[in-house]
Every structure is written in structure tokens, then in C-alpha cells.
Short mmCIF file of C-alpha atoms in Angstrom, two decimals:
data_model
loop_
_atom_site.label_atom_id
_atom_site.label_comp_id
_atom_site.label_asym_id
_atom_site.label_seq_id
_atom_site.Cartn_x
_atom_site.Cartn_y
_atom_site.Cartn_z
CA UNK A 542 96.99 97.26 64.67
CA UNK A 543 96.23 96.78 68.23
CA UNK A 544 95.22 100.02 69.89
CA UNK A 545 97.89 101.00 72.51
CA UNK A 546 96.28 101.65 76.22
CA UNK A 547 96.84 104.43 78.84
CA UNK A 548 99.33 102.55 80.94
CA UNK A 549 102.26 102.36 78.14
CA UNK A 550 104.05 104.92 80.28
CA UNK A 551 104.77 103.77 83.55
CA UNK A 552 105.23 107.05 85.27
CA UNK A 553 101.94 108.04 83.80
CA UNK A 554 100.25 104.77 85.65
CA UNK A 555 102.10 106.00 88.76
CA UNK A 556 100.26 109.02 88.86
CA UNK A 557 96.94 107.24 88.05
CA UNK A 558 97.69 105.31 91.57
CA UNK A 559 98.67 108.01 93.51
CA UNK A 560 95.81 110.52 92.10
CA UNK A 561 92.72 107.78 92.76
CA UNK A 562 94.54 106.27 95.87
CA UNK A 563 94.29 110.06 96.97
CA UNK A 564 90.36 109.84 95.84
CA UNK A 565 89.12 106.54 97.27
CA UNK A 566 91.11 107.71 100.97
CA UNK A 567 88.94 111.17 100.97
CA UNK A 568 85.92 109.46 99.94
CA UNK A 569 85.96 107.13 102.88
CA UNK A 570 86.10 104.13 100.83
CA UNK A 571 89.10 102.82 102.55
CA UNK A 572 90.24 104.27 105.91
CA UNK A 573 93.80 103.67 107.52
CA UNK A 574 96.18 101.45 105.52
CA UNK A 575 93.18 99.36 104.68
CA UNK A 576 92.55 98.84 100.67
CA UNK A 577 94.79 98.48 97.92
CA UNK A 578 95.21 99.40 93.95
CA UNK A 579 97.06 97.89 91.17
CA UNK A 580 97.21 98.82 87.21
CA UNK A 581 98.95 96.00 84.90
CA UNK A 582 101.57 97.84 82.45
CA UNK A 583 101.73 97.45 78.95
CA UNK A 584 104.51 94.79 79.49
CA UNK A 585 102.69 92.63 81.31
CA UNK A 586 104.30 93.97 85.02
CA UNK A 587 102.00 95.04 87.76
CA UNK A 588 102.32 97.99 89.97
CA UNK A 589 100.82 97.48 93.14
CA UNK A 590 100.31 99.88 96.77
CA UNK A 591 102.47 99.06 98.98
CA UNK A 592 102.03 97.53 102.16
CA UNK A 593 101.39 99.27 105.46
CA UNK A 594 100.74 102.67 103.76
CA UNK A 595 97.22 104.87 103.65
CA UNK A 596 96.50 105.39 100.15
CA UNK A 597 96.11 108.88 100.63
CA UNK A 598 99.33 109.28 101.50
CA UNK A 599 101.54 107.42 98.77
CA UNK A 600 104.07 108.77 96.86
CA UNK A 601 105.02 107.68 93.11
CA UNK A 602 108.20 106.18 94.37
CA UNK A 603 106.83 104.08 96.98
CA UNK A 604 104.83 102.22 94.71
CA UNK A 605 105.63 98.32 94.43
CA UNK A 606 106.85 96.61 90.99
CA UNK A 607 106.15 93.02 90.63
CA UNK A 608 106.04 90.58 87.81
CA UNK A 609 103.33 88.12 87.03
CA UNK A 610 104.63 85.55 89.26
CA UNK A 611 104.67 88.21 92.10
CA UNK A 612 108.32 88.66 92.13
CA UNK A 613 109.39 91.96 93.37
CA UNK A 614 111.08 94.13 90.62
CA UNK A 615 111.58 97.20 92.45
CA UNK A 616 109.94 99.25 95.23
CA UNK A 617 108.17 99.01 98.67
CA UNK A 618 107.45 95.24 99.83
CA UNK A 619 104.05 95.11 98.32
CA UNK A 620 100.23 94.56 99.19
CA UNK A 621 99.44 91.24 100.56
CA UNK A 622 96.60 91.07 98.25
CA UNK A 623 99.19 90.05 95.23
CA UNK A 624 97.42 86.87 94.73
CA UNK A 625 93.95 88.61 94.50
CA UNK A 626 95.25 91.32 91.86
CA UNK A 627 97.31 88.79 89.88
CA UNK A 628 94.20 86.33 89.65
CA UNK A 629 91.89 88.87 87.93
CA UNK A 630 94.46 89.64 85.25
CA UNK A 631 95.07 85.87 84.53
CA UNK A 632 91.20 85.73 84.42
CA UNK A 633 90.08 89.02 82.70
CA UNK A 634 93.34 89.77 80.32
CA UNK A 635 91.32 93.12 78.93
CA UNK A 636 91.67 94.69 82.66
CA UNK A 637 94.29 96.79 83.45
CA UNK A 638 92.98 97.74 87.13
CA UNK A 639 91.81 96.70 89.86
CA UNK A 640 90.77 98.74 93.05
CA UNK A 641 90.04 96.70 96.35
CA UNK A 642 88.04 98.78 99.12
CA UNK A 643 86.85 98.08 102.68
CA UNK A 644 84.13 100.67 102.32
CA UNK A 645 81.67 100.36 105.30
CA UNK A 646 78.33 99.60 103.81
CA UNK A 647 79.33 97.21 101.09
CA UNK A 648 81.22 95.26 103.36
CA UNK A 649 78.51 95.23 105.92
CA UNK A 650 76.37 93.76 103.00
CA UNK A 651 79.25 91.17 102.71
CA UNK A 652 79.05 90.07 106.42
CA UNK A 653 75.34 89.51 106.30
CA UNK A 654 75.03 87.90 102.99
CA UNK A 655 74.43 84.43 102.46
CA UNK A 656 78.27 83.17 100.24
CA UNK A 657 77.15 82.26 96.88
CA UNK A 658 74.29 85.00 96.85
CA UNK A 659 73.91 87.84 94.79
CA UNK A 660 73.39 91.55 96.12
CA UNK A 661 70.49 93.02 94.96
CA UNK A 662 70.48 95.48 92.47
CA UNK A 663 68.84 98.82 92.86
CA UNK A 664 69.96 101.31 90.18
CA UNK A 665 70.32 100.70 86.44
CA UNK A 666 74.08 101.59 86.82
CA UNK A 667 74.90 99.45 88.94
CA UNK A 668 72.97 96.85 86.59
CA UNK A 669 75.00 98.17 83.31
CA UNK A 670 78.09 99.43 84.71
CA UNK A 671 78.85 96.63 87.22
CA UNK A 672 76.53 93.09 86.45
CA UNK A 673 75.59 90.47 88.96
CA UNK A 674 77.34 91.33 92.07
CA UNK A 675 78.62 87.82 93.90
CA UNK A 676 79.30 87.20 97.30
CA UNK A 677 82.35 84.92 97.59
CA UNK A 678 83.03 82.76 100.58
CA UNK A 679 85.47 84.05 103.28
CA UNK A 680 89.11 83.41 102.76
CA UNK A 681 91.88 84.65 104.67
CA UNK A 682 93.61 87.97 103.26
CA UNK A 683 96.33 87.31 101.27
CA UNK A 684 95.41 83.52 100.59
CA UNK A 685 95.95 82.03 97.44
CA UNK A 686 92.09 80.62 98.10
CA UNK A 687 91.04 84.38 98.32
CA UNK A 688 92.58 84.98 95.17
CA UNK A 689 91.09 81.93 93.64
CA UNK A 690 87.38 83.39 94.98
CA UNK A 691 88.10 86.63 93.57
CA UNK A 692 88.99 85.18 89.99
CA UNK A 693 85.13 83.38 90.18
CA UNK A 694 83.52 86.75 91.37
CA UNK A 695 84.73 88.73 88.38
CA UNK A 696 84.44 86.35 85.68
CA UNK A 697 81.18 87.73 84.65
CA UNK A 698 81.04 90.96 86.37
CA UNK A 699 83.23 94.02 87.01
CA UNK A 700 82.72 93.66 90.82
CA UNK A 701 82.06 91.10 93.59
CA UNK A 702 81.98 90.91 97.11
CA UNK A 703 84.44 89.54 99.78
CA UNK A 704 82.64 87.89 102.93
CA UNK A 705 83.57 89.57 105.85
CA UNK A 706 86.11 91.93 104.02
CA UNK A 707 85.23 94.04 101.51
CA UNK A 708 84.77 95.00 97.50
CA UNK A 709 86.79 94.09 94.61
CA UNK A 710 86.12 96.10 91.40
CA UNK A 711 87.93 96.17 88.35
CA UNK A 712 88.03 98.15 84.71
CA UNK A 713 89.98 99.08 81.80
CA UNK A 714 90.87 102.14 83.63
CA UNK A 715 91.45 102.82 87.19
CA UNK A 716 88.92 105.16 86.72
CA UNK A 717 86.72 102.48 85.64
CA UNK A 718 87.54 100.12 88.78
CA UNK A 719 86.86 103.29 91.44
CA UNK A 720 83.40 104.11 89.55
CA UNK A 721 82.78 100.39 90.29
CA UNK A 722 83.75 100.24 93.62
CA UNK A 723 81.49 103.41 94.06
CA UNK A 724 78.37 102.02 92.10
CA UNK A 725 78.27 99.00 94.68
CA UNK A 726 79.03 101.06 97.95
CA UNK A 727 75.78 103.51 96.79
CA UNK A 728 74.18 100.02 96.19
CA UNK A 729 74.84 98.81 99.42
CA UNK A 730 73.86 102.02 101.06
CA UNK A 731 70.41 102.17 99.19
CA UNK A 732 69.85 98.43 101.39
CA UNK A 733 70.75 99.92 104.34
CA UNK A 734 69.32 103.46 104.06
CA UNK A 735 66.01 102.06 103.42
CA UNK A 736 65.93 99.69 106.25
CA UNK A 737 66.45 97.08 103.83
CA UNK A 738 62.83 97.87 101.95
CA UNK A 739 63.73 99.49 98.88
CA UNK A 740 62.76 97.33 95.52
CA UNK A 741 65.28 96.26 93.53
CA UNK A 742 65.14 95.88 89.99
CA UNK A 743 63.41 93.32 88.62
CA UNK A 744 65.31 90.19 87.45
CA UNK A 745 64.40 90.93 84.03
CA UNK A 746 65.53 94.36 83.71
CA UNK A 747 68.51 93.46 85.03
CA UNK A 748 69.11 91.09 82.49
CA UNK A 749 68.44 93.31 79.85
CA UNK A 750 70.82 96.37 81.47
CA UNK A 751 73.68 93.62 81.83
CA UNK A 752 73.78 93.34 78.31
CA UNK A 753 75.61 96.59 78.13
CA UNK A 754 78.25 95.61 80.95
CA UNK A 755 81.66 96.25 79.17
CA UNK A 756 83.71 92.75 80.43
#
């Protein structure tokens, strides 16, 4: 028998989104009404943060509930990044949560790096929890193209960088996804705080640690 996830209970999933939305807002991984979160429920439908809301100020009732075609089932109008979230769930059926942030250091890195390059990895935890961090090409927020870029970026990794935009982190739980978002931001901080002089882990070490990544 397949083990059921923590997201069989919609009310519990709503509480998770509110809890972690407040957490990343207070951490500064998002500011204003930027960023968005989602959880895929056991029935295949998706809870998302609504458009225009500060993630630290949400209520359980304001969340958007959509099907896998993006049709609104109940709640407020969802974030415009619905294609991004749904493409993650289509590409990675085991993923149950998506965290999209606009954290400053990671976004700065994604705005300076060449698209289709990978972020250097400085710590073992990034290599073992995230995997290769691809910088995807720029696409307009909310576009189908952006969703497809994200789909490619998370195919073999738990996180990707959106050129001139931010971070997408995924996981089996929202705690996992938020942890990945923090790992990517911390990695970017090391890059800039060191004046771009920090020595990344070798390709051989990264490849060995990447084997530990749960996809």
C-alpha cells in the first residue's frame, strides 16, 4: 500500500502554506507581495497563494484552490505563476510543494549569470539537498514559457534560478522546499560576500554529493 502524505488533509495543507509564507516573509526571502507558494493535495488539486497578498499577511481562507488545468475551484484569484507551479507537478509527480522567492542575493546572481549556466556550489549541503542549480532563460512572469523553463530547471534538481527574476525550490513537503530556497540564497550570499573569490567545491565532490539528492 502506498504511504499517504501529510497533504491528504486540505485544512492542514492550508495551515502549512500560511506558516511557511510567514516564515519566508519574515526571513526576507520575499518582500511586499512578491513570491508564491503551493501544495499539491492527494486528490491532485493544488492550493496556491493568491495574487496581490503579502505572504506574511495571508489567512487560510484567502488561498486559491485550482485543478491541474488551472481552473479556479474556490478562493481568491491565484498568483499569476500558476503555469510555473503546475509544470513542476507535471514534471515531478513526487513533488508536493513549490516555493518561489525573489531573495536578493540569488536574484542578483541570476541577473548576472549567463542563461543555461549553473551556479557554483560552495557547501556540501547545497550539493546534497539541491543538486545542480541551472540558471534558466528569462521569460515573462506568468507566461507558459516561464513554466516550461522551470520544468527543465527542476528536472534533475530541487531548485533552479530564473534569470532576472528569482528562485524556484521544490520538495516533498513545504519545509523541504523552503529549505532548498534557503540553501540557494545562502550559496549566493557566499558568492557575493566573498567578493566572488570563494572556492567552489570541485566537480568530483559535487557529483558525489549530488548522488544524495532526493528527487
